[in-house]
GROMACS .gro file of C-alpha atoms in nm:
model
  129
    1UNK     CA    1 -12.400 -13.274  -0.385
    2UNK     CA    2 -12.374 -12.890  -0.471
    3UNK     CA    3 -12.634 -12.820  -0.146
    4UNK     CA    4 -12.313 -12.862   0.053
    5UNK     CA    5 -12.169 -12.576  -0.073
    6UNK     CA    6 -12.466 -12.385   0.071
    7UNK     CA    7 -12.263 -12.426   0.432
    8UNK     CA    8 -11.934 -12.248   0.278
    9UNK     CA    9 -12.158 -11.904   0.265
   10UNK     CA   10 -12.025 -11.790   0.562
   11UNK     CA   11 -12.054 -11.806   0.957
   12UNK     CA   12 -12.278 -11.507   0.909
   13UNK     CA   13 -12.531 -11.693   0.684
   14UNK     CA   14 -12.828 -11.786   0.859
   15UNK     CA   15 -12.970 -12.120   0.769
   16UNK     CA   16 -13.372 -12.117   0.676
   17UNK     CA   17 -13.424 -12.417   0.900
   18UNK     CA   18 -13.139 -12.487   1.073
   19UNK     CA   19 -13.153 -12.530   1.453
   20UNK     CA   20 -13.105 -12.207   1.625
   21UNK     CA   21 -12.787 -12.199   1.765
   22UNK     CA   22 -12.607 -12.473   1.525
   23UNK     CA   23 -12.349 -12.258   1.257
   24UNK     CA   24 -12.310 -12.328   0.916
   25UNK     CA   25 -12.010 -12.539   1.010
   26UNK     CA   26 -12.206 -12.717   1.330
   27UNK     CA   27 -12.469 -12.807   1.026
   28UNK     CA   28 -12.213 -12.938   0.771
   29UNK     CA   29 -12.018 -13.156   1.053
   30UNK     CA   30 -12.353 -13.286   1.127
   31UNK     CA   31 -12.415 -13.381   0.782
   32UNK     CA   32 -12.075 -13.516   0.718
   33UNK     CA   33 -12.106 -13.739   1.017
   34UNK     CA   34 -12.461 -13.846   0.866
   35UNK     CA   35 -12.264 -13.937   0.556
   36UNK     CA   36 -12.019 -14.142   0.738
   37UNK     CA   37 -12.262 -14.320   0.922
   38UNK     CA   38 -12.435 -14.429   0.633
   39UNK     CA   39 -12.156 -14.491   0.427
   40UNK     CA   40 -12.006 -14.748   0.717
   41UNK     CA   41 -12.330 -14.931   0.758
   42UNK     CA   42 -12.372 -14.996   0.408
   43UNK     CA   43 -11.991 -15.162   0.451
   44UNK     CA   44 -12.079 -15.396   0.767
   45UNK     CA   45 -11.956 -15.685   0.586
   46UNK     CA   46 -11.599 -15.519   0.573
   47UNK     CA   47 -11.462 -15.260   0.860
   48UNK     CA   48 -11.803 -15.078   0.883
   49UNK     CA   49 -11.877 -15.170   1.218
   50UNK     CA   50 -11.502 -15.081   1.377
   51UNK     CA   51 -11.534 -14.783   1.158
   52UNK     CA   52 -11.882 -14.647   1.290
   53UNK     CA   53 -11.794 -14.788   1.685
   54UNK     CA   54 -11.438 -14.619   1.690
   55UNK     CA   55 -11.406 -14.375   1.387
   56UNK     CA   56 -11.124 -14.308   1.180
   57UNK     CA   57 -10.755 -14.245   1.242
   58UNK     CA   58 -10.487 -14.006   1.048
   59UNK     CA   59 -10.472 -14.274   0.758
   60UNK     CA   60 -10.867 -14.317   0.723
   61UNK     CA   61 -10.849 -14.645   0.888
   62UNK     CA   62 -11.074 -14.815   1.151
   63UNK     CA   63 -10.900 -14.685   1.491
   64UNK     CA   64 -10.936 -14.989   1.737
   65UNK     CA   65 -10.845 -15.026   2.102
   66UNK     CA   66 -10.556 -15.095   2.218
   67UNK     CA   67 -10.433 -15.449   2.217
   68UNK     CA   68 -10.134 -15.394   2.422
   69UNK     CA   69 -10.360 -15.466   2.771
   70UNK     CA   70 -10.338 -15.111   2.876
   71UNK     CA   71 -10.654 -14.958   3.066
   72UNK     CA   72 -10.902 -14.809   2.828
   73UNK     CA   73 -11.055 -14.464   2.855
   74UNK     CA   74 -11.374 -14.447   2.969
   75UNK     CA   75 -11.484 -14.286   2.626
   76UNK     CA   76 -11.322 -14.607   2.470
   77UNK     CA   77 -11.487 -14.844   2.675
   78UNK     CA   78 -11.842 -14.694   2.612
   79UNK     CA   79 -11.701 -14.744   2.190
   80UNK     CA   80 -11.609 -15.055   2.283
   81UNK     CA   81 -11.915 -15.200   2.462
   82UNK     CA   82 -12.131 -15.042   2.154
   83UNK     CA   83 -11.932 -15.229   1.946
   84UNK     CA   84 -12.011 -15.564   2.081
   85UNK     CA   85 -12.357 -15.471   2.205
   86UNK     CA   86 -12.515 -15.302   1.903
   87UNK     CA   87 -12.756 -15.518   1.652
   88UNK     CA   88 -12.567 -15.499   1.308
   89UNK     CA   89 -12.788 -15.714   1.150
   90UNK     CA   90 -13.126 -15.520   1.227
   91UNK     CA   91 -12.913 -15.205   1.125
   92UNK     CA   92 -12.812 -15.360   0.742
   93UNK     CA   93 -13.190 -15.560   0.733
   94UNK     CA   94 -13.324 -15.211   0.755
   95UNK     CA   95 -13.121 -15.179   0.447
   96UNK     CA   96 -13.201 -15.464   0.266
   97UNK     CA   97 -13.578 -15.391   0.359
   98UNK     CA   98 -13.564 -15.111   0.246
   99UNK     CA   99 -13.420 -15.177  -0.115
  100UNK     CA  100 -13.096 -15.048  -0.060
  101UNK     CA  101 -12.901 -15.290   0.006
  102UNK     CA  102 -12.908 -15.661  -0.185
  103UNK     CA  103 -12.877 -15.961  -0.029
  104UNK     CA  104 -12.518 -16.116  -0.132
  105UNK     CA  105 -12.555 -16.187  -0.523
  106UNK     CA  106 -12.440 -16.439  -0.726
  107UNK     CA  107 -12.236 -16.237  -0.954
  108UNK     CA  108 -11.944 -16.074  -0.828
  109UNK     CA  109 -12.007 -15.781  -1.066
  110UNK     CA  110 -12.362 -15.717  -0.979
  111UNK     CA  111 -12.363 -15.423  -0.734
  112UNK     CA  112 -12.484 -15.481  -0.386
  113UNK     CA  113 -12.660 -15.157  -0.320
  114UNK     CA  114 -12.913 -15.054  -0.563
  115UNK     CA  115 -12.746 -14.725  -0.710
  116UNK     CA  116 -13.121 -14.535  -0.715
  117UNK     CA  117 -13.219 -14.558  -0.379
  118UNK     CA  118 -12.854 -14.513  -0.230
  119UNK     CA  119 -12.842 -14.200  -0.429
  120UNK     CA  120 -13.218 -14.061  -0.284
  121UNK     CA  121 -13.078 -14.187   0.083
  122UNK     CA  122 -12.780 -13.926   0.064
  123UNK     CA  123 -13.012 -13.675  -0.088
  124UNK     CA  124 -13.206 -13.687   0.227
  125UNK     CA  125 -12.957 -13.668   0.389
  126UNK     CA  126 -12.832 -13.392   0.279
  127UNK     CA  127 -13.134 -13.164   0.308
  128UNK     CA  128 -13.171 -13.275   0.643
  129UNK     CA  129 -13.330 -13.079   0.896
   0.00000   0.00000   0.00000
């Protein structure tokens, strides 16, 4: 997505649109992080969820919470109850109603996300805001 390189202009480049006191960078996190999101709940069926609840650690892998018994943060515990509270399967139906996502397929090498409208999804979300 070349757009992205419109946030590498410079801290003193003011965004037509942007929210008034976001940066360039504040704007790019965001949309990173939109990326992320989307990319992890088009993966439910493999570490999507832990990766979306918990994030990522130094090796790009799920972090969890400790299984050692030791007392969790409170910012872990609020990850944690998401995690078991939130409706996955609403999230990926909204997928699959909305053509992105197939049901499972028959074929192992049919894809599972139609290519078209994953491709218009990240375009949004790329120009968004």
């Amino acid at each position: 997505f070349p757009e992205l390189g419109l946030y590498a202009a410079g801290a003193n480049f003011e965004m037509q649109g942007a929210s008034p006191r976001a940066s360039a960078d504040d704007e790019y996190q965001r949309t990173i992080g939109a990326f992320f999101a989307f990319f992890w709940i088009m993966r439910l069926d493999l570490e999507g969820a832990e990766s979306f609840s918990f994030g990522l650690n130094d090796e790009w892998k799920p972090r969890l919470p400790p299984q050692d018994g030791s007392r969790l943060s409170s910012e872990m515990q609020k990850r944690v109850a998401f995690r078991e509270n939130a409706d996955w399967a609403a999230m990926q139906k909204l997928l699959v109603d909305a053509n992105i996502l197939r049901n499972q397929s028959s074929s192992a090498s049919e894809a599972r996300h139609d290519l078209q409208r994953t491709l218009a999804m990240l375009s949004l979300t790329a120009y968004h805001d």
